[in-house]
């Protein structure tokens, strides 16, 4: 599941344009979502949305102290679209310049890292089957 395509919007932020970054959900991300779904008796799409929210919240909070995120997930296509806060957009831009990667790829790497931040092994429902 690779391939990143940015979607640029015309919404102004400061001197630049707000970016909606579209990233591919990695195999690692999907496995984590599947484990989450199985542990909570949820469907895959709900679990993917939950894991995306958890990862983005963790990243945004560390960078900008934001406690709310808004994003779109296309579970079938394995895509996540997100407009980062100004602070996160600046960090992604800096890291992209330092590494030679696109902002989308840098965000993808961060999301992939933080998808495992909440394993939830300790809060399985009592009626959940063994994993």
PDB file of N, CA and C in Angstrom, residues 8-110:
ATOM      1  N   UNK A   8      -4.100  19.804  -2.735  1.00  0.00           N
ATOM      2  CA  UNK A   8      -3.901  21.165  -2.273  1.00  0.00           C
ATOM      3  C   UNK A   8      -5.214  21.934  -2.391  1.00  0.00           C
ATOM      4  N   UNK A   9      -5.533  22.692  -1.349  1.00  0.00           N
ATOM      5  CA  UNK A   9      -6.748  23.495  -1.368  1.00  0.00           C
ATOM      6  C   UNK A   9      -6.376  24.957  -1.480  1.00  0.00           C
ATOM      7  N   UNK A  10      -7.352  25.802  -1.770  1.00  0.00           N
ATOM      8  CA  UNK A  10      -7.092  27.222  -1.910  1.00  0.00           C
ATOM      9  C   UNK A  10      -7.291  28.017  -0.634  1.00  0.00           C
ATOM     10  N   UNK A  11      -7.440  27.354   0.483  1.00  0.00           N
ATOM     11  CA  UNK A  11      -7.644  28.043   1.750  1.00  0.00           C
ATOM     12  C   UNK A  11      -6.321  28.648   2.198  1.00  0.00           C
ATOM     13  N   UNK A  12      -6.318  29.933   2.486  1.00  0.00           N
ATOM     14  CA  UNK A  12      -5.087  30.624   2.862  1.00  0.00           C
ATOM     15  C   UNK A  12      -4.793  30.447   4.336  1.00  0.00           C
ATOM     16  N   UNK A  13      -3.531  30.281   4.658  1.00  0.00           N
ATOM     17  CA  UNK A  13      -3.076  30.257   6.042  1.00  0.00           C
ATOM     18  C   UNK A  13      -1.779  31.049   6.074  1.00  0.00           C
ATOM     19  N   UNK A  14      -1.809  32.175   6.754  1.00  0.00           N
ATOM     20  CA  UNK A  14      -0.618  33.021   6.784  1.00  0.00           C
ATOM     21  C   UNK A  14      -0.240  33.415   5.369  1.00  0.00           C
ATOM     22  N   UNK A  15       0.986  33.133   4.989  1.00  0.00           N
ATOM     23  CA  UNK A  15       1.435  33.473   3.654  1.00  0.00           C
ATOM     24  C   UNK A  15       1.293  32.337   2.678  1.00  0.00           C
ATOM     25  N   UNK A  16       0.800  31.169   3.127  1.00  0.00           N
ATOM     26  CA  UNK A  16       0.775  30.014   2.257  1.00  0.00           C
ATOM     27  C   UNK A  16      -0.602  29.443   2.059  1.00  0.00           C
ATOM     28  N   UNK A  17      -0.619  28.266   1.557  1.00  0.00           N
ATOM     29  CA  UNK A  17      -1.853  27.556   1.275  1.00  0.00           C
ATOM     30  C   UNK A  17      -1.957  26.379   2.245  1.00  0.00           C
ATOM     31  N   UNK A  18      -3.132  26.185   2.796  1.00  0.00           N
ATOM     32  CA  UNK A  18      -3.359  25.043   3.669  1.00  0.00           C
ATOM     33  C   UNK A  18      -3.324  23.781   2.812  1.00  0.00           C
ATOM     34  N   UNK A  19      -2.618  22.786   3.286  1.00  0.00           N
ATOM     35  CA  UNK A  19      -2.541  21.542   2.545  1.00  0.00           C
ATOM     36  C   UNK A  19      -3.397  20.472   3.191  1.00  0.00           C
ATOM     37  N   UNK A  20      -4.147  19.785   2.377  1.00  0.00           N
ATOM     38  CA  UNK A  20      -4.758  18.536   2.789  1.00  0.00           C
ATOM     39  C   UNK A  20      -3.792  17.476   2.323  1.00  0.00           C
ATOM     40  N   UNK A  21      -3.208  16.759   3.234  1.00  0.00           N
ATOM     41  CA  UNK A  21      -2.250  15.737   2.886  1.00  0.00           C
ATOM     42  C   UNK A  21      -2.969  14.401   2.826  1.00  0.00           C
ATOM     43  N   UNK A  22      -2.804  13.686   1.742  1.00  0.00           N
ATOM     44  CA  UNK A  22      -3.402  12.370   1.584  1.00  0.00           C
ATOM     45  C   UNK A  22      -2.290  11.340   1.603  1.00  0.00           C
ATOM     46  N   UNK A  23      -2.396  10.419   2.553  1.00  0.00           N
ATOM     47  CA  UNK A  23      -1.381   9.383   2.689  1.00  0.00           C
ATOM     48  C   UNK A  23      -2.017   8.006   2.550  1.00  0.00           C
ATOM     49  N   UNK A  24      -1.197   7.049   2.185  1.00  0.00           N
ATOM     50  CA  UNK A  24      -1.620   5.659   2.129  1.00  0.00           C
ATOM     51  C   UNK A  24      -1.431   5.040   3.504  1.00  0.00           C
ATOM     52  N   UNK A  25      -2.387   4.257   3.929  1.00  0.00           N
ATOM     53  CA  UNK A  25      -2.273   3.548   5.193  1.00  0.00           C
ATOM     54  C   UNK A  25      -1.398   2.319   4.967  1.00  0.00           C
ATOM     55  N   UNK A  26      -0.358   2.190   5.761  1.00  0.00           N
ATOM     56  CA  UNK A  26       0.599   1.101   5.592  1.00  0.00           C
ATOM     57  C   UNK A  26      -0.010  -0.236   6.010  1.00  0.00           C
ATOM     58  N   UNK A  27       0.664  -1.308   5.628  1.00  0.00           N
ATOM     59  CA  UNK A  27       0.252  -2.636   6.071  1.00  0.00           C
ATOM     60  C   UNK A  27       0.282  -2.716   7.593  1.00  0.00           C
ATOM     61  N   UNK A  28       1.281  -2.075   8.203  1.00  0.00           N
ATOM     62  CA  UNK A  28       1.395  -2.054   9.670  1.00  0.00           C
ATOM     63  C   UNK A  28       0.165  -1.374  10.287  1.00  0.00           C
ATOM     64  N   UNK A  29      -0.258  -0.265   9.679  1.00  0.00           N
ATOM     65  CA  UNK A  29      -1.436   0.461  10.158  1.00  0.00           C
ATOM     66  C   UNK A  29      -2.671  -0.437  10.072  1.00  0.00           C
ATOM     67  N   UNK A  30      -2.854  -1.073   8.931  1.00  0.00           N
ATOM     68  CA  UNK A  30      -4.033  -1.915   8.726  1.00  0.00           C
ATOM     69  C   UNK A  30      -4.026  -3.101   9.686  1.00  0.00           C
ATOM     70  N   UNK A  31      -2.858  -3.691   9.931  1.00  0.00           N
ATOM     71  CA  UNK A  31      -2.767  -4.789  10.906  1.00  0.00           C
ATOM     72  C   UNK A  31      -3.170  -4.311  12.300  1.00  0.00           C
ATOM     73  N   UNK A  32      -2.687  -3.133  12.684  1.00  0.00           N
ATOM     74  CA  UNK A  32      -3.040  -2.580  13.998  1.00  0.00           C
ATOM     75  C   UNK A  32      -4.544  -2.331  14.081  1.00  0.00           C
ATOM     76  N   UNK A  33      -5.132  -1.817  13.008  1.00  0.00           N
ATOM     77  CA  UNK A  33      -6.577  -1.581  12.987  1.00  0.00           C
ATOM     78  C   UNK A  33      -7.341  -2.905  13.053  1.00  0.00           C
ATOM     79  N   UNK A  34      -6.849  -3.916  12.347  1.00  0.00           N
ATOM     80  CA  UNK A  34      -7.507  -5.223  12.391  1.00  0.00           C
ATOM     81  C   UNK A  34      -7.450  -5.818  13.797  1.00  0.00           C
ATOM     82  N   UNK A  35      -6.310  -5.669  14.465  1.00  0.00           N
ATOM     83  CA  UNK A  35      -6.190  -6.158  15.841  1.00  0.00           C
ATOM     84  C   UNK A  35      -7.150  -5.401  16.757  1.00  0.00           C
ATOM     85  N   UNK A  36      -7.236  -4.089  16.549  1.00  0.00           N
ATOM     86  CA  UNK A  36      -8.145  -3.257  17.344  1.00  0.00           C
ATOM     87  C   UNK A  36      -9.586  -3.708  17.120  1.00  0.00           C
ATOM     88  N   UNK A  37      -9.945  -3.941  15.861  1.00  0.00           N
ATOM     89  CA  UNK A  37     -11.313  -4.362  15.520  1.00  0.00           C
ATOM     90  C   UNK A  37     -11.639  -5.705  16.156  1.00  0.00           C
ATOM     91  N   UNK A  38     -10.708  -6.639  16.070  1.00  0.00           N
ATOM     92  CA  UNK A  38     -10.944  -7.964  16.630  1.00  0.00           C
ATOM     93  C   UNK A  38     -11.091  -7.901  18.148  1.00  0.00           C
ATOM     94  N   UNK A  39     -10.261  -7.087  18.783  1.00  0.00           N
ATOM     95  CA  UNK A  39     -10.305  -6.990  20.242  1.00  0.00           C
ATOM     96  C   UNK A  39     -11.580  -6.318  20.737  1.00  0.00           C
ATOM     97  N   UNK A  40     -12.187  -5.476  19.907  1.00  0.00           N
ATOM     98  CA  UNK A  40     -13.369  -4.726  20.333  1.00  0.00           C
ATOM     99  C   UNK A  40     -14.639  -5.127  19.608  1.00  0.00           C
ATOM    100  N   UNK A  41     -14.539  -6.164  18.812  1.00  0.00           N
ATOM    101  CA  UNK A  41     -15.686  -6.635  18.044  1.00  0.00           C
ATOM    102  C   UNK A  41     -16.261  -5.519  17.176  1.00  0.00           C
ATOM    103  N   UNK A  42     -15.363  -4.752  16.547  1.00  0.00           N
ATOM    104  CA  UNK A  42     -15.751  -3.664  15.650  1.00  0.00           C
ATOM    105  C   UNK A  42     -15.496  -4.071  14.212  1.00  0.00           C
ATOM    106  N   UNK A  43     -16.118  -3.348  13.291  1.00  0.00           N
ATOM    107  CA  UNK A  43     -15.815  -3.588  11.891  1.00  0.00           C
ATOM    108  C   UNK A  43     -14.508  -2.883  11.538  1.00  0.00           C
ATOM    109  N   UNK A  44     -13.910  -3.282  10.442  1.00  0.00           N
ATOM    110  CA  UNK A  44     -12.597  -2.777  10.034  1.00  0.00           C
ATOM    111  C   UNK A  44     -12.619  -1.265   9.813  1.00  0.00           C
ATOM    112  N   UNK A  45     -13.642  -0.755   9.150  1.00  0.00           N
ATOM    113  CA  UNK A  45     -13.701   0.679   8.850  1.00  0.00           C
ATOM    114  C   UNK A  45     -13.708   1.523  10.126  1.00  0.00           C
ATOM    115  N   UNK A  46     -14.488   1.115  11.107  1.00  0.00           N
ATOM    116  CA  UNK A  46     -14.528   1.837  12.385  1.00  0.00           C
ATOM    117  C   UNK A  46     -13.162   1.796  13.056  1.00  0.00           C
ATOM    118  N   UNK A  47     -12.535   0.641  13.032  1.00  0.00           N
ATOM    119  CA  UNK A  47     -11.215   0.496  13.650  1.00  0.00           C
ATOM    120  C   UNK A  47     -10.170   1.348  12.943  1.00  0.00           C
ATOM    121  N   UNK A  48     -10.225   1.416  11.625  1.00  0.00           N
ATOM    122  CA  UNK A  48      -9.282   2.254  10.876  1.00  0.00           C
ATOM    123  C   UNK A  48      -9.476   3.715  11.255  1.00  0.00           C
ATOM    124  N   UNK A  49     -10.725   4.157  11.364  1.00  0.00           N
ATOM    125  CA  UNK A  49     -11.000   5.539  11.757  1.00  0.00           C
ATOM    126  C   UNK A  49     -10.500   5.809  13.177  1.00  0.00           C
ATOM    127  N   UNK A  50     -10.706   4.858  14.070  1.00  0.00           N
ATOM    128  CA  UNK A  50     -10.245   5.012  15.453  1.00  0.00           C
ATOM    129  C   UNK A  50      -8.727   5.116  15.516  1.00  0.00           C
ATOM    130  N   UNK A  51      -8.036   4.221  14.821  1.00  0.00           N
ATOM    131  CA  UNK A  51      -6.571   4.230  14.849  1.00  0.00           C
ATOM    132  C   UNK A  51      -6.027   5.497  14.188  1.00  0.00           C
ATOM    133  N   UNK A  52      -6.674   5.985  13.138  1.00  0.00           N
ATOM    134  CA  UNK A  52      -6.245   7.226  12.492  1.00  0.00           C
ATOM    135  C   UNK A  52      -6.404   8.395  13.459  1.00  0.00           C
ATOM    136  N   UNK A  53      -7.539   8.450  14.142  1.00  0.00           N
ATOM    137  CA  UNK A  53      -7.769   9.526  15.100  1.00  0.00           C
ATOM    138  C   UNK A  53      -6.745   9.473  16.229  1.00  0.00           C
ATOM    139  N   UNK A  54      -6.492   8.294  16.760  1.00  0.00           N
ATOM    140  CA  UNK A  54      -5.519   8.158  17.842  1.00  0.00           C
ATOM    141  C   UNK A  54      -4.136   8.639  17.411  1.00  0.00           C
ATOM    142  N   UNK A  55      -3.696   8.202  16.243  1.00  0.00           N
ATOM    143  CA  UNK A  55      -2.362   8.579  15.766  1.00  0.00           C
ATOM    144  C   UNK A  55      -2.273  10.080  15.509  1.00  0.00           C
ATOM    145  N   UNK A  56      -3.269  10.631  14.824  1.00  0.00           N
ATOM    146  CA  UNK A  56      -3.238  12.066  14.521  1.00  0.00           C
ATOM    147  C   UNK A  56      -3.322  12.910  15.793  1.00  0.00           C
ATOM    148  N   UNK A  57      -4.162  12.502  16.731  1.00  0.00           N
ATOM    149  CA  UNK A  57      -4.260  13.239  17.998  1.00  0.00           C
ATOM    150  C   UNK A  57      -2.928  13.223  18.744  1.00  0.00           C
ATOM    151  N   UNK A  58      -2.291  12.090  18.766  1.00  0.00           N
ATOM    152  CA  UNK A  58      -1.016  11.970  19.469  1.00  0.00           C
ATOM    153  C   UNK A  58       0.033  12.880  18.817  1.00  0.00           C
ATOM    154  N   UNK A  59       0.100  12.857  17.509  1.00  0.00           N
ATOM    155  CA  UNK A  59       1.067  13.679  16.772  1.00  0.00           C
ATOM    156  C   UNK A  59       0.764  15.157  16.973  1.00  0.00           C
ATOM    157  N   UNK A  60      -0.488  15.539  16.755  1.00  0.00           N
ATOM    158  CA  UNK A  60      -0.866  16.949  16.881  1.00  0.00           C
ATOM    159  C   UNK A  60      -0.651  17.464  18.305  1.00  0.00           C
ATOM    160  N   UNK A  61      -0.998  16.647  19.291  1.00  0.00           N
ATOM    161  CA  UNK A  61      -0.840  17.111  20.665  1.00  0.00           C
ATOM    162  C   UNK A  61       0.630  17.353  20.990  1.00  0.00           C
ATOM    163  N   UNK A  62       1.487  16.466  20.550  1.00  0.00           N
ATOM    164  CA  UNK A  62       2.921  16.637  20.810  1.00  0.00           C
ATOM    165  C   UNK A  62       3.487  17.877  20.126  1.00  0.00           C
ATOM    166  N   UNK A  63       2.962  18.215  18.968  1.00  0.00           N
ATOM    167  CA  UNK A  63       3.490  19.344  18.198  1.00  0.00           C
ATOM    168  C   UNK A  63       2.791  20.652  18.544  1.00  0.00           C
ATOM    169  N   UNK A  64       1.459  20.623  18.630  1.00  0.00           N
ATOM    170  CA  UNK A  64       0.700  21.867  18.756  1.00  0.00           C
ATOM    171  C   UNK A  64      -0.212  21.924  19.977  1.00  0.00           C
ATOM    172  N   UNK A  65      -0.241  20.846  20.750  1.00  0.00           N
ATOM    173  CA  UNK A  65      -1.135  20.702  21.891  1.00  0.00           C
ATOM    174  C   UNK A  65      -2.613  20.708  21.491  1.00  0.00           C
ATOM    175  N   UNK A  66      -2.889  20.445  20.219  1.00  0.00           N
ATOM    176  CA  UNK A  66      -4.270  20.332  19.747  1.00  0.00           C
ATOM    177  C   UNK A  66      -4.906  19.085  20.356  1.00  0.00           C
ATOM    178  N   UNK A  67      -6.166  19.196  20.705  1.00  0.00           N
ATOM    179  CA  UNK A  67      -6.878  18.067  21.304  1.00  0.00           C
ATOM    180  C   UNK A  67      -8.059  17.623  20.451  1.00  0.00           C
ATOM    181  N   UNK A  68      -8.095  18.088  19.228  1.00  0.00           N
ATOM    182  CA  UNK A  68      -9.157  17.701  18.307  1.00  0.00           C
ATOM    183  C   UNK A  68      -8.582  17.657  16.902  1.00  0.00           C
ATOM    184  N   UNK A  69      -8.953  16.637  16.150  1.00  0.00           N
ATOM    185  CA  UNK A  69      -8.518  16.520  14.759  1.00  0.00           C
ATOM    186  C   UNK A  69      -9.719  16.181  13.897  1.00  0.00           C
ATOM    187  N   UNK A  70      -9.670  16.616  12.667  1.00  0.00           N
ATOM    188  CA  UNK A  70     -10.707  16.299  11.701  1.00  0.00           C
ATOM    189  C   UNK A  70     -10.012  15.746  10.464  1.00  0.00           C
ATOM    190  N   UNK A  71     -10.496  14.628   9.974  1.00  0.00           N
ATOM    191  CA  UNK A  71      -9.826  13.953   8.869  1.00  0.00           C
ATOM    192  C   UNK A  71     -10.843  13.118   8.104  1.00  0.00           C
ATOM    193  N   UNK A  72     -10.448  12.624   6.957  1.00  0.00           N
ATOM    194  CA  UNK A  72     -11.270  11.716   6.167  1.00  0.00           C
ATOM    195  C   UNK A  72     -10.480  10.448   5.917  1.00  0.00           C
ATOM    196  N   UNK A  73     -11.168   9.323   6.007  1.00  0.00           N
ATOM    197  CA  UNK A  73     -10.552   8.035   5.730  1.00  0.00           C
ATOM    198  C   UNK A  73     -11.359   7.347   4.641  1.00  0.00           C
ATOM    199  N   UNK A  74     -10.669   6.835   3.647  1.00  0.00           N
ATOM    200  CA  UNK A  74     -11.272   5.966   2.647  1.00  0.00           C
ATOM    201  C   UNK A  74     -10.688   4.583   2.916  1.00  0.00           C
ATOM    202  N   UNK A  75     -11.407   3.785   3.703  1.00  0.00           N
ATOM    203  CA  UNK A  75     -10.890   2.484   4.136  1.00  0.00           C
ATOM    204  C   UNK A  75     -10.655   1.553   2.955  1.00  0.00           C
ATOM    205  N   UNK A  76     -11.536   1.598   1.974  1.00  0.00           N
ATOM    206  CA  UNK A  76     -11.370   0.715   0.810  1.00  0.00           C
ATOM    207  C   UNK A  76     -10.113   1.054   0.028  1.00  0.00           C
ATOM    208  N   UNK A  77      -9.854   2.337  -0.141  1.00  0.00           N
ATOM    209  CA  UNK A  77      -8.660   2.763  -0.882  1.00  0.00           C
ATOM    210  C   UNK A  77      -7.417   2.763   0.004  1.00  0.00           C
ATOM    211  N   UNK A  78      -7.629   2.676   1.315  1.00  0.00           N
ATOM    212  CA  UNK A  78      -6.500   2.715   2.239  1.00  0.00           C
ATOM    213  C   UNK A  78      -5.854   4.080   2.298  1.00  0.00           C
ATOM    214  N   UNK A  79      -6.687   5.140   2.267  1.00  0.00           N
ATOM    215  CA  UNK A  79      -6.172   6.507   2.265  1.00  0.00           C
ATOM    216  C   UNK A  79      -6.707   7.306   3.441  1.00  0.00           C
ATOM    217  N   UNK A  80      -5.864   8.175   3.944  1.00  0.00           N
ATOM    218  CA  UNK A  80      -6.196   9.099   5.023  1.00  0.00           C
ATOM    219  C   UNK A  80      -5.885  10.500   4.518  1.00  0.00           C
ATOM    220  N   UNK A  81      -6.849  11.407   4.622  1.00  0.00           N
ATOM    221  CA  UNK A  81      -6.652  12.798   4.205  1.00  0.00           C
ATOM    222  C   UNK A  81      -6.785  13.673   5.437  1.00  0.00           C
ATOM    223  N   UNK A  82      -5.793  14.547   5.620  1.00  0.00           N
ATOM    224  CA  UNK A  82      -5.741  15.356   6.826  1.00  0.00           C
ATOM    225  C   UNK A  82      -5.129  16.715   6.524  1.00  0.00           C
ATOM    226  N   UNK A  83      -5.719  17.767   7.113  1.00  0.00           N
ATOM    227  CA  UNK A  83      -5.163  19.118   7.029  1.00  0.00           C
ATOM    228  C   UNK A  83      -4.515  19.420   8.374  1.00  0.00           C
ATOM    229  N   UNK A  84      -3.196  19.359   8.458  1.00  0.00           N
ATOM    230  CA  UNK A  84      -2.522  19.570   9.739  1.00  0.00           C
ATOM    231  C   UNK A  84      -2.644  21.009  10.223  1.00  0.00           C
ATOM    232  N   UNK A  85      -2.478  21.184  11.541  1.00  0.00           N
ATOM    233  CA  UNK A  85      -2.420  22.526  12.097  1.00  0.00           C
ATOM    234  C   UNK A  85      -1.199  23.231  11.513  1.00  0.00           C
ATOM    235  N   UNK A  86      -1.157  24.529  11.685  1.00  0.00           N
ATOM    236  CA  UNK A  86      -0.023  25.294  11.177  1.00  0.00           C
ATOM    237  C   UNK A  86       1.290  24.806  11.779  1.00  0.00           C
ATOM    238  N   UNK A  87       1.273  24.516  13.080  1.00  0.00           N
ATOM    239  CA  UNK A  87       2.496  24.049  13.748  1.00  0.00           C
ATOM    240  C   UNK A  87       2.966  22.721  13.169  1.00  0.00           C
ATOM    241  N   UNK A  88       2.043  21.798  12.956  1.00  0.00           N
ATOM    242  CA  UNK A  88       2.425  20.508  12.396  1.00  0.00           C
ATOM    243  C   UNK A  88       2.850  20.663  10.936  1.00  0.00           C
ATOM    244  N   UNK A  89       2.151  21.504  10.190  1.00  0.00           N
ATOM    245  CA  UNK A  89       2.528  21.732   8.788  1.00  0.00           C
ATOM    246  C   UNK A  89       3.957  22.267   8.696  1.00  0.00           C
ATOM    247  N   UNK A  90       4.308  23.180   9.599  1.00  0.00           N
ATOM    248  CA  UNK A  90       5.672  23.725   9.617  1.00  0.00           C
ATOM    249  C   UNK A  90       6.689  22.637   9.946  1.00  0.00           C
ATOM    250  N   UNK A  91       6.377  21.806  10.941  1.00  0.00           N
ATOM    251  CA  UNK A  91       7.286  20.725  11.310  1.00  0.00           C
ATOM    252  C   UNK A  91       7.452  19.735  10.151  1.00  0.00           C
ATOM    253  N   UNK A  92       6.358  19.368   9.520  1.00  0.00           N
ATOM    254  CA  UNK A  92       6.429  18.443   8.387  1.00  0.00           C
ATOM    255  C   UNK A  92       7.263  19.027   7.260  1.00  0.00           C
ATOM    256  N   UNK A  93       7.090  20.326   7.023  1.00  0.00           N
ATOM    257  CA  UNK A  93       7.859  21.001   5.976  1.00  0.00           C
ATOM    258  C   UNK A  93       9.350  20.989   6.315  1.00  0.00           C
ATOM    259  N   UNK A  94       9.685  21.286   7.569  1.00  0.00           N
ATOM    260  CA  UNK A  94      11.086  21.267   8.002  1.00  0.00           C
ATOM    261  C   UNK A  94      11.680  19.866   7.868  1.00  0.00           C
ATOM    262  N   UNK A  95      10.943  18.875   8.326  1.00  0.00           N
ATOM    263  CA  UNK A  95      11.447  17.508   8.259  1.00  0.00           C
ATOM    264  C   UNK A  95      11.553  17.022   6.820  1.00  0.00           C
ATOM    265  N   UNK A  96      10.635  17.461   5.988  1.00  0.00           N
ATOM    266  CA  UNK A  96      10.705  17.101   4.573  1.00  0.00           C
ATOM    267  C   UNK A  96      11.960  17.692   3.934  1.00  0.00           C
ATOM    268  N   UNK A  97      12.238  18.946   4.249  1.00  0.00           N
ATOM    269  CA  UNK A  97      13.435  19.594   3.697  1.00  0.00           C
ATOM    270  C   UNK A  97      14.713  18.910   4.186  1.00  0.00           C
ATOM    271  N   UNK A  98      14.723  18.509   5.449  1.00  0.00           N
ATOM    272  CA  UNK A  98      15.900  17.851   6.028  1.00  0.00           C
ATOM    273  C   UNK A  98      16.139  16.465   5.444  1.00  0.00           C
ATOM    274  N   UNK A  99      15.073  15.764   5.110  1.00  0.00           N
ATOM    275  CA  UNK A  99      15.204  14.374   4.682  1.00  0.00           C
ATOM    276  C   UNK A  99      15.113  14.175   3.179  1.00  0.00           C
ATOM    277  N   UNK A 100      14.602  15.174   2.477  1.00  0.00           N
ATOM    278  CA  UNK A 100      14.397  15.011   1.040  1.00  0.00           C
ATOM    279  C   UNK A 100      13.106  14.275   0.704  1.00  0.00           C
ATOM    280  N   UNK A 101      12.276  14.033   1.712  1.00  0.00           N
ATOM    281  CA  UNK A 101      10.983  13.387   1.500  1.00  0.00           C
ATOM    282  C   UNK A 101       9.901  14.445   1.337  1.00  0.00           C
ATOM    283  N   UNK A 102       8.748  14.054   0.803  1.00  0.00           N
ATOM    284  CA  UNK A 102       7.589  14.946   0.755  1.00  0.00           C
ATOM    285  C   UNK A 102       6.960  15.029   2.137  1.00  0.00           C
ATOM    286  N   UNK A 103       6.213  16.123   2.388  1.00  0.00           N
ATOM    287  CA  UNK A 103       5.485  16.264   3.648  1.00  0.00           C
ATOM    288  C   UNK A 103       4.541  15.091   3.873  1.00  0.00           C
ATOM    289  N   UNK A 104       3.941  14.609   2.785  1.00  0.00           N
ATOM    290  CA  UNK A 104       3.007  13.492   2.886  1.00  0.00           C
ATOM    291  C   UNK A 104       3.708  12.245   3.409  1.00  0.00           C
ATOM    292  N   UNK A 105       4.895  11.985   2.907  1.00  0.00           N
ATOM    293  CA  UNK A 105       5.644  10.800   3.343  1.00  0.00           C
ATOM    294  C   UNK A 105       6.072  10.938   4.812  1.00  0.00           C
ATOM    295  N   UNK A 106       6.460  12.144   5.206  1.00  0.00           N
ATOM    296  CA  UNK A 106       6.849  12.368   6.600  1.00  0.00           C
ATOM    297  C   UNK A 106       5.646  12.125   7.513  1.00  0.00           C
ATOM    298  N   UNK A 107       4.475  12.663   7.141  1.00  0.00           N
ATOM    299  CA  UNK A 107       3.267  12.422   7.937  1.00  0.00           C
ATOM    300  C   UNK A 107       2.943  10.936   7.965  1.00  0.00           C
ATOM    301  N   UNK A 108       3.078  10.277   6.834  1.00  0.00           N
ATOM    302  CA  UNK A 108       2.811   8.843   6.762  1.00  0.00           C
ATOM    303  C   UNK A 108       3.696   8.075   7.747  1.00  0.00           C
ATOM    304  N   UNK A 109       4.953   8.443   7.831  1.00  0.00           N
ATOM    305  CA  UNK A 109       5.875   7.784   8.760  1.00  0.00           C
ATOM    306  C   UNK A 109       5.481   8.031  10.211  1.00  0.00           C
ATOM    307  N   UNK A 110       5.087   9.268  10.519  1.00  0.00           N
ATOM    308  CA  UNK A 110       4.648   9.579  11.885  1.00  0.00           C
ATOM    309  C   UNK A 110       3.378   8.806  12.236  1.00  0.00           C
TER     310      UNK A 110
END
